[in-house]
Short mmCIF file of C-alpha atoms and ligand atoms in Angstrom, two decimals:
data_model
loop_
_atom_site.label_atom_id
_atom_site.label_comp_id
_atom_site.label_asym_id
_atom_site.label_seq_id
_atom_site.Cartn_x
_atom_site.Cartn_y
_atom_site.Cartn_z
CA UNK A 1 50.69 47.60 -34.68
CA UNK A 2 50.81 50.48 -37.96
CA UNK A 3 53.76 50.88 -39.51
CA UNK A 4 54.29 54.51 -40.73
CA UNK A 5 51.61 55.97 -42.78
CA UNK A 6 51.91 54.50 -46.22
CA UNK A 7 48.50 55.96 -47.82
CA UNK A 8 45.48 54.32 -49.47
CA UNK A 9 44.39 51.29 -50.67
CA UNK A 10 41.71 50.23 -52.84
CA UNK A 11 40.31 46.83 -53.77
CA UNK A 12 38.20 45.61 -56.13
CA UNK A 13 36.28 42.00 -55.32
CA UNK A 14 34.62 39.45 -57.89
CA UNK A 15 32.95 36.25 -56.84
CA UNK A 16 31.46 34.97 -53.56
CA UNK A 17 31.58 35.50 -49.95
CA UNK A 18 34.29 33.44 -49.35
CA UNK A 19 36.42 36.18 -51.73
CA UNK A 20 34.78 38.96 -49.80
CA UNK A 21 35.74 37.28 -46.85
CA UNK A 22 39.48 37.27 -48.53
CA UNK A 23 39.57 40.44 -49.36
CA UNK A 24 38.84 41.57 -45.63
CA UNK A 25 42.02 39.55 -45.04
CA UNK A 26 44.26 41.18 -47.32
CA UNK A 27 42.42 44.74 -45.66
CA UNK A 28 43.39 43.71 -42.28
CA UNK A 29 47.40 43.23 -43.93
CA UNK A 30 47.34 46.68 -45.09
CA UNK A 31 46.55 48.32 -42.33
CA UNK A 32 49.14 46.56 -40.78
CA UNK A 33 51.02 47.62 -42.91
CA UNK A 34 50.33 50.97 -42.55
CA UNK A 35 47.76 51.57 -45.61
CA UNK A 36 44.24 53.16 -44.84
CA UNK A 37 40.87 52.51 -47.26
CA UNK A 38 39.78 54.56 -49.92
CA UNK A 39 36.57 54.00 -52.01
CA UNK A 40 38.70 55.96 -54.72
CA UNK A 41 40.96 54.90 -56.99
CA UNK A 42 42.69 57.60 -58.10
CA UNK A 43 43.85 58.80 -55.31
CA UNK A 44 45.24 54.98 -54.15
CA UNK A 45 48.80 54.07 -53.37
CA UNK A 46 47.69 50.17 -53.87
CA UNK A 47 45.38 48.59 -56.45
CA UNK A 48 44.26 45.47 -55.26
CA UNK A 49 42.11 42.88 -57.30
CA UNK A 50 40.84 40.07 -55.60
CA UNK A 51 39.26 37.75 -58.62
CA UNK A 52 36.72 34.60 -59.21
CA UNK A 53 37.18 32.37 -61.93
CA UNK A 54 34.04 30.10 -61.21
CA UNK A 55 32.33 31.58 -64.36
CA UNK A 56 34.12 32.94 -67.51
CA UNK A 57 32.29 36.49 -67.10
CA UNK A 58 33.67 37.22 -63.72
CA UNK A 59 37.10 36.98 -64.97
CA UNK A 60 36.84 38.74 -68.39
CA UNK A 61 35.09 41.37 -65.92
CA UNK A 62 38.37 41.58 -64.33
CA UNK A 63 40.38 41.60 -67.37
CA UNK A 64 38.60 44.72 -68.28
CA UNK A 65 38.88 46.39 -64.85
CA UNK A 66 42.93 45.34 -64.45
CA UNK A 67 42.73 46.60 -68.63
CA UNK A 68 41.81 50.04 -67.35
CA UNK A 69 44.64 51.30 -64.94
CA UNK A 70 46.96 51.33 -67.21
CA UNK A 71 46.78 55.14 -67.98
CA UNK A 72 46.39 55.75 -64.23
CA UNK A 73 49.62 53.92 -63.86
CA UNK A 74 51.41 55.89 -66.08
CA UNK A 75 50.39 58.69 -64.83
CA UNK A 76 51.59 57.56 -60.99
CA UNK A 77 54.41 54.72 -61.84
CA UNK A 78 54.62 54.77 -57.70
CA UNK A 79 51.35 52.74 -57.51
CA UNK A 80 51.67 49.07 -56.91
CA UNK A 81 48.79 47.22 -58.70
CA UNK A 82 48.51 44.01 -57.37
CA UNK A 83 46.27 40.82 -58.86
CA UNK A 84 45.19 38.01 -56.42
CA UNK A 85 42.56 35.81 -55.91
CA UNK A 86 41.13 32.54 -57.57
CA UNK A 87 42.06 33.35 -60.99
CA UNK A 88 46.01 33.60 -60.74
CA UNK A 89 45.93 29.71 -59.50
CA UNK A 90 44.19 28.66 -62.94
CA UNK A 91 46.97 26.75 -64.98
CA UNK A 92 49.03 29.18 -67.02
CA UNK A 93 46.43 32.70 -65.85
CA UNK A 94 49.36 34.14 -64.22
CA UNK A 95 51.60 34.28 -66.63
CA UNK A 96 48.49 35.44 -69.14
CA UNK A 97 48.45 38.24 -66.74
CA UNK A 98 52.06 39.16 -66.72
CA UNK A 99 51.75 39.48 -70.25
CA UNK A 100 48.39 41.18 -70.83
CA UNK A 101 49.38 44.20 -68.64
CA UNK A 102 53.03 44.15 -67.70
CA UNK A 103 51.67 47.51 -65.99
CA UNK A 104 51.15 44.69 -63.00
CA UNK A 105 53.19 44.82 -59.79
CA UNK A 106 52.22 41.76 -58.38
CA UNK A 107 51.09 38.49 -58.58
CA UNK A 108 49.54 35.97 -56.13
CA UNK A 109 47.34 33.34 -55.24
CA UNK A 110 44.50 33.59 -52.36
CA UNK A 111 46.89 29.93 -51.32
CA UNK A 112 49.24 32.83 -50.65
CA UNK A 113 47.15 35.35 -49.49
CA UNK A 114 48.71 35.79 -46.11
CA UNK A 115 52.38 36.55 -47.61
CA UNK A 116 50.43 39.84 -49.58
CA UNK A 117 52.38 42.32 -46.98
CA UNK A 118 55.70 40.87 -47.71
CA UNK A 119 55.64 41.01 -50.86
CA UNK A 120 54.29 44.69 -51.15
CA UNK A 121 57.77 45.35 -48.93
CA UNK A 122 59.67 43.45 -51.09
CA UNK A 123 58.10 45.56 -54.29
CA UNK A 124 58.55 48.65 -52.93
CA UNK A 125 62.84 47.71 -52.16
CA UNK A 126 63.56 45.93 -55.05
CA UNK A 127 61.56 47.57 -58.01
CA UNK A 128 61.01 44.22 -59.51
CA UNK A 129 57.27 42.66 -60.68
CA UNK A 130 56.62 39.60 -58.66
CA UNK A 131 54.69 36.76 -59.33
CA UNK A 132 54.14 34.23 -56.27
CA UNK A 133 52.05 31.65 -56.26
CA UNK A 134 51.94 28.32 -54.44
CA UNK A 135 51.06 25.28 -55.58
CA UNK A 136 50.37 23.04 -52.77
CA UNK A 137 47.18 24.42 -50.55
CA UNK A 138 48.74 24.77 -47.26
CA UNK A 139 46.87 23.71 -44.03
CA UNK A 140 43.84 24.62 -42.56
CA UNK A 141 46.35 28.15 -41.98
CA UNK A 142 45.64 30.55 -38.90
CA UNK A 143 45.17 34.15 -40.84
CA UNK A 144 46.07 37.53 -38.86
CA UNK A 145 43.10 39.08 -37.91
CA UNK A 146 40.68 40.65 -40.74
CA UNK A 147 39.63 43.72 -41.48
CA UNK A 148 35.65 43.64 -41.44
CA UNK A 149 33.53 45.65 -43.33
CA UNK A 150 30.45 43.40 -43.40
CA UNK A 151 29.38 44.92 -39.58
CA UNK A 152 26.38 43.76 -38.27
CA UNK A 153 27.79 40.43 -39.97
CA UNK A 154 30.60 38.69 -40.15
CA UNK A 155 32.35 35.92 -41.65
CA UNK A 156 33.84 33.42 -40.41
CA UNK A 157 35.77 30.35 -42.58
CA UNK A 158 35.20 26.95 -40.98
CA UNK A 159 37.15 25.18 -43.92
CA UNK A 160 38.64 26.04 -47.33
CA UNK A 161 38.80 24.26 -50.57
CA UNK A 162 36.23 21.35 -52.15
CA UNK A 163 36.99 17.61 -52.75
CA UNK A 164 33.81 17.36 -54.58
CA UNK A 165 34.55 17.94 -58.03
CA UNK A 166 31.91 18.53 -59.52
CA UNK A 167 32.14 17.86 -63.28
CA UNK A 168 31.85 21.87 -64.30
CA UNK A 169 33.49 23.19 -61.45
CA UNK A 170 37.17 24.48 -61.32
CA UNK A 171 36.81 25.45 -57.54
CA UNK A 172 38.98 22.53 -56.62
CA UNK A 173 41.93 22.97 -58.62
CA UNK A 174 42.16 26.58 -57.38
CA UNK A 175 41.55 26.46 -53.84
CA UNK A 176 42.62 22.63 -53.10
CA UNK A 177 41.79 20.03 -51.11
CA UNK A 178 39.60 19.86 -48.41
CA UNK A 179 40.93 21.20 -44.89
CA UNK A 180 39.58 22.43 -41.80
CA UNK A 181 40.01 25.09 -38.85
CA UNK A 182 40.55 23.33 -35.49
CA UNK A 183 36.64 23.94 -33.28
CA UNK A 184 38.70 25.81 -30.38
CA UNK A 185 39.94 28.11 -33.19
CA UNK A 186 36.79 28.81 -34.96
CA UNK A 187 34.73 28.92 -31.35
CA UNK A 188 37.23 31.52 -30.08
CA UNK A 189 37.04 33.68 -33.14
CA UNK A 190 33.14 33.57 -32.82
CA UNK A 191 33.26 34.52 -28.85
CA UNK A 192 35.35 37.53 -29.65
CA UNK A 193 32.94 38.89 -32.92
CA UNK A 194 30.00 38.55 -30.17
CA UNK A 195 31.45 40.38 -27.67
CA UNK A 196 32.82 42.96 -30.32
CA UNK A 197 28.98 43.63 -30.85
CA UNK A 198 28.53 41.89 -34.02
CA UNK A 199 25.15 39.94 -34.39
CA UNK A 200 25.03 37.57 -37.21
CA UNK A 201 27.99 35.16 -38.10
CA UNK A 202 28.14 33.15 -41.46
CA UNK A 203 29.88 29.89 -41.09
CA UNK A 204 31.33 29.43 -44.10
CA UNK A 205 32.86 26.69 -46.30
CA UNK A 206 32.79 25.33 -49.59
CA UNK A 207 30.84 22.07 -48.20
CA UNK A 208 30.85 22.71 -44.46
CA UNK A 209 28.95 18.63 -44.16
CA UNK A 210 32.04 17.60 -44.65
CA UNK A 211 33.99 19.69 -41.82
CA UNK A 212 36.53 17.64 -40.26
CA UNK A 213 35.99 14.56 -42.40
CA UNK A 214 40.18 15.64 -43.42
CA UNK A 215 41.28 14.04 -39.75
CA UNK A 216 41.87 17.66 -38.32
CA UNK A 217 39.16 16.93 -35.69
CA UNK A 218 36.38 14.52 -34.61
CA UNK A 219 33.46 17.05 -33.98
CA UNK A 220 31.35 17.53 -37.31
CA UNK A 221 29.57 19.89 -38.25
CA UNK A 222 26.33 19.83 -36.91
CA UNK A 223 27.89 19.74 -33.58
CA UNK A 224 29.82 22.80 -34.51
CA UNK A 225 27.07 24.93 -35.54
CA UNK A 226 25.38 23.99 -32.02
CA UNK A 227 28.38 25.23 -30.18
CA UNK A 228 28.52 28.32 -31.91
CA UNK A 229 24.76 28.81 -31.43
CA UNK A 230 25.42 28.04 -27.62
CA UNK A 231 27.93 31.02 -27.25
CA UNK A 232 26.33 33.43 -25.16
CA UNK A 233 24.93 36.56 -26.84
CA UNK A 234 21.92 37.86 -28.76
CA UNK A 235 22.81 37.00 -32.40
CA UNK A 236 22.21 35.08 -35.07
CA UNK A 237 24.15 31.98 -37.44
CA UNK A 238 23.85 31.38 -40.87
CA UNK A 239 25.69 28.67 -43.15
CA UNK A 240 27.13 28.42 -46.40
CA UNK A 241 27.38 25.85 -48.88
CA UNK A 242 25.61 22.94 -47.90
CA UNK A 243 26.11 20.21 -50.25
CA UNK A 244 22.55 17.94 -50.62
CA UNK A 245 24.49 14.42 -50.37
CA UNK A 246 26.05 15.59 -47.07
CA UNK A 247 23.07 17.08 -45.41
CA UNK A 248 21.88 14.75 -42.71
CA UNK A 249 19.20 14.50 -40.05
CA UNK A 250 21.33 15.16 -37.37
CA UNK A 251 22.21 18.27 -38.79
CA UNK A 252 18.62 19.11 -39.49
CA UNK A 253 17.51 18.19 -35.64
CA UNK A 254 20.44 20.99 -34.46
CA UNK A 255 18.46 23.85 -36.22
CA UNK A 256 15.30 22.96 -34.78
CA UNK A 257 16.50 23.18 -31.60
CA UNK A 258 18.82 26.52 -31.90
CA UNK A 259 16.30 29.55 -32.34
CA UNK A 260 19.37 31.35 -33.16
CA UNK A 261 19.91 29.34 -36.50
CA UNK A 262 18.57 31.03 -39.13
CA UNK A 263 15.51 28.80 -41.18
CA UNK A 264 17.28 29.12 -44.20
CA UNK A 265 18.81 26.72 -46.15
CA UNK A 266 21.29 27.37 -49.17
CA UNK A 267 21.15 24.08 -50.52
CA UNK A 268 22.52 23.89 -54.14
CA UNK A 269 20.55 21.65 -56.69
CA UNK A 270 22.31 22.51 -59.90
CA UNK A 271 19.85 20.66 -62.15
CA UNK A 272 16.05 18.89 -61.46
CA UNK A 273 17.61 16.12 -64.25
CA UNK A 274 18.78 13.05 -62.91
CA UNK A 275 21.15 12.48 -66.04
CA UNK A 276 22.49 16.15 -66.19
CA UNK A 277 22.92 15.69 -61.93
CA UNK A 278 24.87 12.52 -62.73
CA UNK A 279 26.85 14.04 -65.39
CA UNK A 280 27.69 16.88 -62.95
CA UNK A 281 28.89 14.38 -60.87
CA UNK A 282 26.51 15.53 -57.91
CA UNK A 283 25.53 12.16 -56.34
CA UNK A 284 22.12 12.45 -55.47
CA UNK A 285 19.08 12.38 -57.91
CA UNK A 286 16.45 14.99 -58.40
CA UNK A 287 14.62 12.51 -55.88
CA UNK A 288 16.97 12.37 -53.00
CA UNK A 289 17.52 16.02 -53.47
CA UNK A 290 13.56 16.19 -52.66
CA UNK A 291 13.71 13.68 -50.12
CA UNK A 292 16.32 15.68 -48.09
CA UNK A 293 13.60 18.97 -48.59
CA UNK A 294 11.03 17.08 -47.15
CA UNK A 295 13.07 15.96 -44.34
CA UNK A 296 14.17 19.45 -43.33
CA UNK A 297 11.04 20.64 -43.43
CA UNK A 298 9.39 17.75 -41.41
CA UNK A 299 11.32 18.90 -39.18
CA UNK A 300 11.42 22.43 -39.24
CA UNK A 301 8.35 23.39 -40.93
CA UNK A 302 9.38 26.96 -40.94
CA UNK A 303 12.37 26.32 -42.76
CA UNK A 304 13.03 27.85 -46.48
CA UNK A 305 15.25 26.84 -49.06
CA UNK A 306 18.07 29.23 -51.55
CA UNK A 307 19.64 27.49 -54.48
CA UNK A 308 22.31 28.03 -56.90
CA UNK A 309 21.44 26.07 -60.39
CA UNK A 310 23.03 25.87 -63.72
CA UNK A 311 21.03 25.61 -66.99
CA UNK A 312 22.56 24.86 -70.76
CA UNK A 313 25.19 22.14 -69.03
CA UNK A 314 26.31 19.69 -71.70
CA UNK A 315 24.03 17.61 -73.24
CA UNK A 316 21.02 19.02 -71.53
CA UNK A 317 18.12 18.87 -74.02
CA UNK A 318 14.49 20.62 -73.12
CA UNK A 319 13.00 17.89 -70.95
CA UNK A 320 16.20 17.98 -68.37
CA UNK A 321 15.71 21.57 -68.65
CA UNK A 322 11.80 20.75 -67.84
CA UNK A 323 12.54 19.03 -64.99
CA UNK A 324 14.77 22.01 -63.16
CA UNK A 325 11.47 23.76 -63.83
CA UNK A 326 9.29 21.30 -61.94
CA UNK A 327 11.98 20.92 -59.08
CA UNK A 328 12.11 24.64 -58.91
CA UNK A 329 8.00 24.65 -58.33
CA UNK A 330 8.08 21.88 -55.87
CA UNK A 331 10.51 23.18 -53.97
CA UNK A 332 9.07 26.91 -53.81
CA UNK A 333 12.90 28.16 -53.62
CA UNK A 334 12.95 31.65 -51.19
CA UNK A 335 14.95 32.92 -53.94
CA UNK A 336 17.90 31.18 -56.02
CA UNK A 337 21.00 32.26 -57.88
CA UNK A 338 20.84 31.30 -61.71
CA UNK A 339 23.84 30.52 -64.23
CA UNK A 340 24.26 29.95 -67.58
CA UNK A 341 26.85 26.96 -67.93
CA UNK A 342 30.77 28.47 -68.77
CA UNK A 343 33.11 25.90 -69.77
CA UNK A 344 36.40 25.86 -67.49
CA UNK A 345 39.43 24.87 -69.17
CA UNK A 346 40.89 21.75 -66.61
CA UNK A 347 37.09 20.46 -65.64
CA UNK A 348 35.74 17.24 -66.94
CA UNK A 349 32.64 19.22 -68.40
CA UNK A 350 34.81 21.45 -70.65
CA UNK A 351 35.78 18.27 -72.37
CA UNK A 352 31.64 16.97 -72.95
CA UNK A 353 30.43 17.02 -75.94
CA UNK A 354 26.74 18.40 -77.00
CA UNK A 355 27.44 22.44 -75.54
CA UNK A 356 24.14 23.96 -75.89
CA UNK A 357 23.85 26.96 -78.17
CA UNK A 358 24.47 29.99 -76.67
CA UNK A 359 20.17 31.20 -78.00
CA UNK A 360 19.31 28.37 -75.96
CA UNK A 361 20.93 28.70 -72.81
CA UNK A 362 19.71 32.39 -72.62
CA UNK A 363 16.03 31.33 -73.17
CA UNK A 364 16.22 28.57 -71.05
CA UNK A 365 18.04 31.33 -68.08
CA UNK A 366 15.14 33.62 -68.42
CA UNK A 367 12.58 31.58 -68.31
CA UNK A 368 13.78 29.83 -64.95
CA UNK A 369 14.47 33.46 -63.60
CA UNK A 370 10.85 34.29 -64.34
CA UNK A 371 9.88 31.10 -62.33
CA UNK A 372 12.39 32.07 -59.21
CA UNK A 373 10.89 35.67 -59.40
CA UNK A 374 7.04 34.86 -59.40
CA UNK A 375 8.42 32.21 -56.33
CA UNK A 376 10.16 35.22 -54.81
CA UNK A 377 7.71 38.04 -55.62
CA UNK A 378 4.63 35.57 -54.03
CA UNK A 379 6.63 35.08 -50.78
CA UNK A 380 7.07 38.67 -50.52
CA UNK A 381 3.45 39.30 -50.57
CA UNK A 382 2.96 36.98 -47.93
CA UNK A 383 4.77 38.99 -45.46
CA UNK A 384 2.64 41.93 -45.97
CA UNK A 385 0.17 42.81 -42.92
CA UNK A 386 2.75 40.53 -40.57
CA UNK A 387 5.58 41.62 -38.64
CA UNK A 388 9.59 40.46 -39.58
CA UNK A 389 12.50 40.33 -38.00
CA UNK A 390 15.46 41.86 -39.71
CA UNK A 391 18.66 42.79 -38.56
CA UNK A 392 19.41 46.57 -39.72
CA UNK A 393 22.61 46.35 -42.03
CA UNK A 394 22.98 50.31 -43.42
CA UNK A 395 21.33 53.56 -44.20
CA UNK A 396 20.08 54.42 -47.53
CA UNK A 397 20.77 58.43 -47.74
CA UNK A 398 19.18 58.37 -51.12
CA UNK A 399 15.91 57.35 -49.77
CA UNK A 400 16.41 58.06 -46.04
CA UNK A 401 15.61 54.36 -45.69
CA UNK A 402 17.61 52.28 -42.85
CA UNK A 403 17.31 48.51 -43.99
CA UNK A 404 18.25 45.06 -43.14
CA UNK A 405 17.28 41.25 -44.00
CA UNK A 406 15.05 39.06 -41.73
CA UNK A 407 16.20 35.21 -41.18
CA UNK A 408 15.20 33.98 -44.69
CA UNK A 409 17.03 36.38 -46.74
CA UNK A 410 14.20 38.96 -47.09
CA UNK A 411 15.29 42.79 -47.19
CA UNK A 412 13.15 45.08 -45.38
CA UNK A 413 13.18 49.26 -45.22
CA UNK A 414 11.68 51.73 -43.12
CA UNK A 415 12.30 55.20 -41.31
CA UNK A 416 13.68 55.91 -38.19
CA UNK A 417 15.60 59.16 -36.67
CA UNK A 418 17.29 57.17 -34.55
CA UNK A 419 20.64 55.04 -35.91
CA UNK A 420 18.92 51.78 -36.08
CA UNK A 421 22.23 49.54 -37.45
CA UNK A 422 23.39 46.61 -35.49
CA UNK A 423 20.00 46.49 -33.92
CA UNK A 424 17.79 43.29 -34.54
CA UNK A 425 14.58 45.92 -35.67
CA UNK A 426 10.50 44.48 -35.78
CA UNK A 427 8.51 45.84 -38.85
CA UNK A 428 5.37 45.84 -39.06
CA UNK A 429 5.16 44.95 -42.89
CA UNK A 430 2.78 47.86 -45.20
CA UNK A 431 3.94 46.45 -48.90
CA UNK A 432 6.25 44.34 -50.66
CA UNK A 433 8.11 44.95 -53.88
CA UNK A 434 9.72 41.95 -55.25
CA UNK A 435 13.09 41.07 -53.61
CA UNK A 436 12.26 44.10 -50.96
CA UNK A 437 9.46 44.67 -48.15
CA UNK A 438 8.61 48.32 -46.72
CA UNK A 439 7.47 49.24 -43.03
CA UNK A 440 7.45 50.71 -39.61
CA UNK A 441 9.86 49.54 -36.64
CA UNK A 442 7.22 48.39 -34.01
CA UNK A 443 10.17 47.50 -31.44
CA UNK A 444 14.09 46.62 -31.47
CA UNK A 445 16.48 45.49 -29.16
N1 5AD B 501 29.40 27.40 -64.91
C1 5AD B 501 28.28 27.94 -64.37
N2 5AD B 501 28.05 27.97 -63.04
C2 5AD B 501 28.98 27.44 -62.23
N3 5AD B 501 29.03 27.32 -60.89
C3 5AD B 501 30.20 26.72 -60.57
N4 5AD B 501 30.90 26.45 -61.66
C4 5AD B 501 30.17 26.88 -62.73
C5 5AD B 501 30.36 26.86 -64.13
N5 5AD B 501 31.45 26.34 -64.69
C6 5AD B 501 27.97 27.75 -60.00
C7 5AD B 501 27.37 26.60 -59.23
C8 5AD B 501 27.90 26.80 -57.84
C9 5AD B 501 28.00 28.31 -57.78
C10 5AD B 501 28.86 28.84 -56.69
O1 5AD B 501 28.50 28.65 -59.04
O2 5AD B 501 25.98 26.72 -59.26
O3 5AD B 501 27.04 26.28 -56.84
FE1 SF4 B 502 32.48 23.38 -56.92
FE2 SF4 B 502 30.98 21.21 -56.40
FE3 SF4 B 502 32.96 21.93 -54.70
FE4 SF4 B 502 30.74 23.43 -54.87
S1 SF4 B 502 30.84 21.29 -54.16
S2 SF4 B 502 32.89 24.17 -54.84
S3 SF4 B 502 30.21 23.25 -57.04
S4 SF4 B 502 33.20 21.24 -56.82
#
């Protein structure tokens, strides 16, 4: 139930879908609380930030956002700015924070996320700045209910935090150790978003292979994702992040035999070298990365593949950075996300010698973004003259276009004069445009 009216909030999110996810936490605690949404700042009674620390440009991107309110906090001392998210967990950010803009009311972690409406109360009776943070992840914690503003799709964490460490990666030390949401709890969750009306859920997790492999429960994943395929309802299930050394065969065989599965795979490689991959600490080689590609798609032959990969790590001279190339070209990627190495202070990596100049990491970055583009732009043009299935997300009103993305990822547009969203749409596809494809609804249900 609402409190009394309190007035707006606004937040601002860096990083991944597991932060976006967050931040539709936090949402659903201020309207509890009493708060409603505004796209405007200005006019907010809360400032929220929800940040990333994976790279070093998502957080100087927040510095310079948090950097800005000052002024508008002078000019309204009642607003409570509040900082959250990965970033404040990072050894010694907080109190970097605190100092940088003393303009901040608050202070927590996204291991605290949940006591957010609490401590907006306890700023607004005690006039003090608060910073709260907790150390220890807690359990696989049952959040209050989100608010969602990802309709058609939703979200939905199977597990949270990484016991991977990977040698570059500071995900660990922010989120913690590996733990898991009980099946009954994540199967009820999913009932209820189908019967709300929503028609694609994202299972997500940091490695959801390993879900359950903390003792919380005996069912793994791939048995998961077939129960929440079974629920009754005409919708679709993606994943997200699949770690190589933990994708399996069994896992594999459950796609083939769910139509409502989506064929795509987001299957991070990081590197095509096998002595960058082993100095990543990645366990697999280039080779087994391949073998598990071949597998999936012996099985599924329909099946594509994303990627996330990292060029200029330490040490990696041309031919490693050759060798992401060729991996890149036998895989045929769908599409991938490319990063430029950032060191992060706490990692393993940040301590390797041999950092690649900064010219050489930004040559090597275009030149595999060119090689993901052509990969993407050619599978584009495939689709055109053949229908696709996408699910209609929004309306453009700039272009009068209603659009939505088919199984693999792809983002398709066309007209309608009826309101289209939520509906699983069939276009007929007339031309494709890079990322995008353009056409006519032939049928939806
Ligand atoms: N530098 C560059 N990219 C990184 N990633 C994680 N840590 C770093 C880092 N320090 C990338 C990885 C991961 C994705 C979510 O972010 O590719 O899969
Ligand atoms: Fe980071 Fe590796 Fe865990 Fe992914 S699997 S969150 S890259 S440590």
């Amino acid at each position: 139930m609402n409190e009394e009216n309190r007035g707006k909030y606004h937040i601002v999110t860096y990083g991944c879908q597991m932060n976006l996810h967050e931040s539709e936490k936090m949402a659903g605690i201020l309207s509890r609380k009493g708060y409603v949404e505004t796209q405007n700042k200005e006019e907010a009674d809360v400032i929220l930030f929800n940040t990333c620390c994976i790279r070093e440009n998502a957080e100087n991107h927040a510095f310079g956002n948090i950097g800005e309110l000052k002024k508008l906090k002078r000019s309204r001392p009642g607003l409570i700015i509040a900082v959250g998210g990965c970033m404040t967990q990072e050894k010694g950010k907080a109190e970097l924070i605190r100092k940088r803009f003393p303009f901040v009311d608050i202070v927590f972690g996204n291991l605290n996320l949940e006591a957010l409406g609490d401590l907006i109360d306890e700023r607004i009776r005690s006039k003090k700045k608060i910073v709260s943070l907790r150390d220890e992840a807690p359990g696989a914690i049952e959040y209050d209910p989100p608010l969602r503003n990802s309709y058609p799709n939703a979200w939905v964490n199977i597990m949270y935090g990484c016991n991977n460490f990977c040698s570059y990666c500071i995900v660990p030390y922010v989120r913690g150790r590996e733990r898991s949401r009980k099946p009954e709890h994540i199967l009820e969750e999913c009932r209820a978003l189908v019967q709300e009306g929503y028609r694609e859920i994202t299972l997500l997790g940091q490695n959801v292979n390993s879900y359950g492999s903390d003792g919380t429960t005996e069912m793994r994943f791939p048995e998961l994702l077939e129960r929440v395929a079974n629920i009754e309802g005409d919708f679709r299930v993606r994943f997200m992040t699949s770690h190589p050394k933990d994708f399996t065969k069994e896992l594999v065989d459950v796609i083939a035999r769910n139509r409502k599965i989506c064929r795509l795979v987001h299957l991070p490689v990081q590197s095509g070298s096998d002595r960058i991959l082993q100095a990543m600490n990645r366990r697999y080689t280039a080779g087994e990365y391949l073998a598990k590609v071949a597998m999936l798609k012996g099985v599924v032959p329909d099946a594509e593949l994303t990627s996330d990969i990292i060029v200029g790590f330490p040490g990696e001279a041309e031919e490693d950075f050759e060798a992401t190339l060729a991996l890149v070209e036998k895989v045929g990627f769908a599409s991938a996300f490319t990063f430029i190495y950032s060191p992060r202070t706490g990692t393993k990596a940040a301590e390797m010698p041999d950092r690649v100049e900064e010219e050489v990491q930004k040559r090597r970055i275009m030149r595999l973004i060119e090689a993901v583009n052509a990969l993407t732009r050619e599978k584009s043009a495939a689709y055109v003259g053949k229908e696709a299935e996408i699910l209609c997300e929004d309306y453009d009103p700039k272009r009068g276009l209603y659009f939505g993305r088919d199984e693999y990822g792809r983002m398709g547009y066309f007209r309608s004069e009826e309101n289209e969203v939520g509906k699983f749409v069939t276009l007929q596809i007339e031309s494709a445009n890079g990322v995008s494809l353009f056409g006519h609804a032939v049928r939806s249900r």
